[in-house]
Amino acid sequence: MPGPDSLAGFLRLVRTELDLELTDRDAETELAALPGWDSMNLLRLVTLLESGSGRRLPVPTVLAARNLREIYAVLEEAA
C-alpha cells in the first residue's frame, strides 16, 4: 500500500484502515477528542504509514502531534 500523497488521502487512509468515522474537518481536531481514537490507533497508524511509505517516522515527533494534520506533516517531512 503506497503512502498517502495528500492530506485528503491521509484522512481517507485513517478512516478506512482504522475504521474511524472522520470528516475532513477532523484533521484539526485534537486526537483525544476524535471519536474512537486511542493510543492503539496511533500505534496502528504509525505502523501503517511506515509500511506504506517504506520510511521510518520519528516516533517522538509523531507522539507530540496534537492532531491528524500534524501527523501528516511528520509523514511529509520524512519523505
XYZ file of C-alpha atoms in Angstrom:
79
model
C 0.000 0.000 0.000
C 1.592 3.297 -1.033
C 1.623 6.171 1.424
C -0.947 8.942 1.044
C 0.048 11.757 -1.313
C -2.259 14.388 0.165
C -3.958 15.286 3.426
C -7.252 14.077 1.922
C -5.650 10.736 1.056
C -4.182 10.521 4.529
C -7.587 11.101 6.122
C -9.125 8.511 3.801
C -6.464 6.009 4.921
C -7.173 6.766 8.594
C -10.927 6.351 8.052
C -10.535 3.102 6.124
C -7.714 1.363 7.945
C -8.604 2.412 11.483
C -12.357 2.214 10.863
C -12.960 5.674 12.303
C -15.781 7.948 11.261
C -13.951 11.183 10.479
C -14.678 14.225 8.382
C -12.076 16.379 6.664
C -12.566 18.940 9.436
C -11.280 16.367 11.935
C -7.759 16.946 10.612
C -7.592 19.872 13.047
C -9.327 18.129 15.959
C -7.226 17.219 18.983
C -6.502 13.486 18.800
C -8.020 12.835 22.227
C -11.286 14.392 21.020
C -11.618 12.201 17.907
C -14.431 9.666 18.207
C -12.967 6.203 18.766
C -9.360 7.433 18.993
C -6.974 5.767 21.444
C -3.269 5.084 21.799
C -3.590 1.774 19.929
C -4.884 3.696 16.909
C -1.769 5.849 16.996
C 0.449 2.753 17.074
C -1.532 1.162 14.237
C -1.330 4.381 12.230
C 2.452 4.659 12.601
C 2.826 1.028 11.535
C 0.578 1.567 8.503
C 2.396 4.733 7.464
C 5.829 3.174 7.796
C 4.895 0.036 5.896
C 3.019 2.018 3.230
C 5.699 4.607 2.668
C 8.776 2.495 3.313
C 10.018 5.299 5.573
C 10.731 5.308 9.284
C 8.844 8.006 11.138
C 10.352 9.874 14.090
C 8.094 8.395 16.770
C 8.756 11.134 19.376
C 7.612 13.726 16.833
C 4.504 11.694 15.993
C 3.737 11.359 19.709
C 3.994 15.146 20.079
C 1.463 15.729 17.272
C -1.801 17.195 18.517
C -3.958 16.315 15.532
C -4.017 14.329 12.288
C -2.776 17.284 10.223
C 0.382 17.380 12.332
C 0.892 13.619 11.920
C 0.526 14.057 8.159
C 3.127 16.849 8.295
C 5.549 14.469 10.028
C 4.994 11.966 7.219
C 5.662 14.658 4.621
C 8.843 15.790 6.366
C 10.101 12.194 6.464
C 9.742 11.954 2.648
